[in-house]
Amino acid sequence: MVLRYPNGKTYQPRVIKEIHNNKNSNIIFGNRGMSLEEELNQSNQYYLQQGIAVIHKKPIPIQIVQVDYPQRSAAVIKEAYFKQASTTDYNGVYRGYYLDFEAKETRNRVSFPLSNFHEHQIAHMKACVTQKGICFTIIKFTTTQEIFLLPASILFNYWDNQAKGRKSIPKKIIVKDGFQIKYHVTPLIPYLKSIDKIIENLCNA
């Protein structure tokens, strides 16, 4: 199926290769072959079932423009468009706080490229923060299988200063100012533990 953005540009999905462990590695892997999105969806399902939080991936509105009917009982979508630019990947409610966040993967070992974001996504997150929502991004370094939760304030700072030449966030900053998330059994990605720390800081401010 051909999928296009509102401006007509063809959508090219990212392909994330599976990373294999070896005898000399001390990395703790999650479910190998799963994307960050799949891992988060599984974790959010656990949070929902346990009555801990209500967090969902936002549906993307699609407009179908071409359909083939090879059989009367079957239809094949050949071409479709995103009806509008997407905002962020996930939103929901936890402990009475509105959460809004994006999930990103990168193969880069030393930094997180800002090109992973779009202007309208940053504008959306800034609007949510203005309304006292908690915004952040969850970043997965696929080469090392490390996951971090980065508060939106750090992202905004680097985004707004791109004109000075820096087009990425150094990994050392993400390690220093973000929250590393270790893989767990249930949930697979226990990112709400980091949100607890953010809420605690808000209450003590």
PDB file of C-alpha atoms in Angstrom, residues 29-96:
ATOM      1  CA  PHE A  29      17.836  -7.063  26.216  1.00  0.00           C
ATOM      2  CA  GLY A  30      14.069  -6.679  26.141  1.00  0.00           C
ATOM      3  CA  ASN A  31      11.988  -8.645  23.663  1.00  0.00           C
ATOM      4  CA  ARG A  32      14.395  -8.866  20.722  1.00  0.00           C
ATOM      5  CA  GLY A  33      12.853  -7.900  17.421  1.00  0.00           C
ATOM      6  CA  MET A  34      10.160  -5.748  19.019  1.00  0.00           C
ATOM      7  CA  SER A  35      10.055  -2.068  18.178  1.00  0.00           C
ATOM      8  CA  LEU A  36       9.932   0.552  20.931  1.00  0.00           C
ATOM      9  CA  GLU A  37       6.318   1.199  19.982  1.00  0.00           C
ATOM     10  CA  GLU A  38       5.402  -2.454  20.472  1.00  0.00           C
ATOM     11  CA  GLU A  39       7.197  -2.531  23.821  1.00  0.00           C
ATOM     12  CA  LEU A  40       5.368   0.591  24.996  1.00  0.00           C
ATOM     13  CA  ASN A  41       1.996  -0.681  23.794  1.00  0.00           C
ATOM     14  CA  GLN A  42       2.548  -3.861  25.799  1.00  0.00           C
ATOM     15  CA  SER A  43       3.560  -1.842  28.860  1.00  0.00           C
ATOM     16  CA  ASN A  44       0.565   0.481  28.548  1.00  0.00           C
ATOM     17  CA  GLN A  45      -1.753  -2.514  28.314  1.00  0.00           C
ATOM     18  CA  TYR A  46      -0.326  -3.765  31.598  1.00  0.00           C
ATOM     19  CA  TYR A  47      -0.822  -0.349  33.241  1.00  0.00           C
ATOM     20  CA  LEU A  48      -4.431  -0.285  32.010  1.00  0.00           C
ATOM     21  CA  GLN A  49      -5.247  -3.822  33.149  1.00  0.00           C
ATOM     22  CA  GLN A  50      -3.794  -3.135  36.602  1.00  0.00           C
ATOM     23  CA  GLY A  51      -5.733   0.119  36.969  1.00  0.00           C
ATOM     24  CA  ILE A  52      -2.505   2.123  37.245  1.00  0.00           C
ATOM     25  CA  ALA A  53      -2.886   4.492  34.290  1.00  0.00           C
ATOM     26  CA  VAL A  54      -4.866   5.030  31.093  1.00  0.00           C
ATOM     27  CA  ILE A  55      -2.407   5.704  28.276  1.00  0.00           C
ATOM     28  CA  HIS A  56      -2.991   4.937  24.602  1.00  0.00           C
ATOM     29  CA  LYS A  57      -1.282   5.376  21.287  1.00  0.00           C
ATOM     30  CA  LYS A  58      -3.083   8.055  19.297  1.00  0.00           C
ATOM     31  CA  PRO A  59      -4.841   6.830  16.165  1.00  0.00           C
ATOM     32  CA  ILE A  60      -3.596   8.353  12.904  1.00  0.00           C
ATOM     33  CA  PRO A  61      -6.416   9.606  10.630  1.00  0.00           C
ATOM     34  CA  ILE A  62      -6.048   8.045   7.184  1.00  0.00           C
ATOM     35  CA  GLN A  63      -7.908   8.954   3.996  1.00  0.00           C
ATOM     36  CA  ILE A  64      -8.170   6.071   1.526  1.00  0.00           C
ATOM     37  CA  VAL A  65      -7.985   7.154  -2.116  1.00  0.00           C
ATOM     38  CA  GLN A  66      -7.525   3.904  -4.045  1.00  0.00           C
ATOM     39  CA  VAL A  67      -8.933   0.445  -3.358  1.00  0.00           C
ATOM     40  CA  ASP A  68      -8.785  -2.686  -5.495  1.00  0.00           C
ATOM     41  CA  TYR A  69     -11.362  -5.466  -5.265  1.00  0.00           C
ATOM     42  CA  PRO A  70      -9.663  -8.668  -6.486  1.00  0.00           C
ATOM     43  CA  GLN A  71     -12.600 -10.611  -5.053  1.00  0.00           C
ATOM     44  CA  ARG A  72     -16.085  -9.646  -3.991  1.00  0.00           C
ATOM     45  CA  SER A  73     -15.318 -10.600  -0.404  1.00  0.00           C
ATOM     46  CA  ALA A  74     -11.935  -8.864  -0.268  1.00  0.00           C
ATOM     47  CA  ALA A  75     -10.680  -5.308  -0.643  1.00  0.00           C
ATOM     48  CA  VAL A  76      -7.041  -4.220  -0.931  1.00  0.00           C
ATOM     49  CA  ILE A  77      -6.046  -0.643  -0.098  1.00  0.00           C
ATOM     50  CA  LYS A  78      -3.560   0.544  -2.723  1.00  0.00           C
ATOM     51  CA  GLU A  79      -3.078   4.195  -1.790  1.00  0.00           C
ATOM     52  CA  ALA A  80      -3.907   6.382   1.213  1.00  0.00           C
ATOM     53  CA  TYR A  81      -3.001   9.759   2.718  1.00  0.00           C
ATOM     54  CA  PHE A  82      -2.467  11.021   6.244  1.00  0.00           C
ATOM     55  CA  LYS A  83      -5.436  13.404   6.578  1.00  0.00           C
ATOM     56  CA  GLN A  84      -3.449  15.723   8.853  1.00  0.00           C
ATOM     57  CA  ALA A  85      -0.021  16.050  10.433  1.00  0.00           C
ATOM     58  CA  SER A  86       0.318  13.887  13.525  1.00  0.00           C
ATOM     59  CA  THR A  87       1.070  15.414  16.917  1.00  0.00           C
ATOM     60  CA  THR A  88       2.713  12.988  19.351  1.00  0.00           C
ATOM     61  CA  ASP A  89       2.534   9.216  19.721  1.00  0.00           C
ATOM     62  CA  TYR A  90       0.913   8.763  23.138  1.00  0.00           C
ATOM     63  CA  ASN A  91      -1.278  10.517  25.666  1.00  0.00           C
ATOM     64  CA  GLY A  92      -3.268   9.640  28.749  1.00  0.00           C
ATOM     65  CA  VAL A  93      -3.801  10.160  32.456  1.00  0.00           C
ATOM     66  CA  TYR A  94      -1.736   9.024  35.428  1.00  0.00           C
ATOM     67  CA  ARG A  95      -2.273  10.060  39.067  1.00  0.00           C
ATOM     68  CA  GLY A  96      -4.466  12.923  37.870  1.00  0.00           C
TER      69      GLY A  96
END
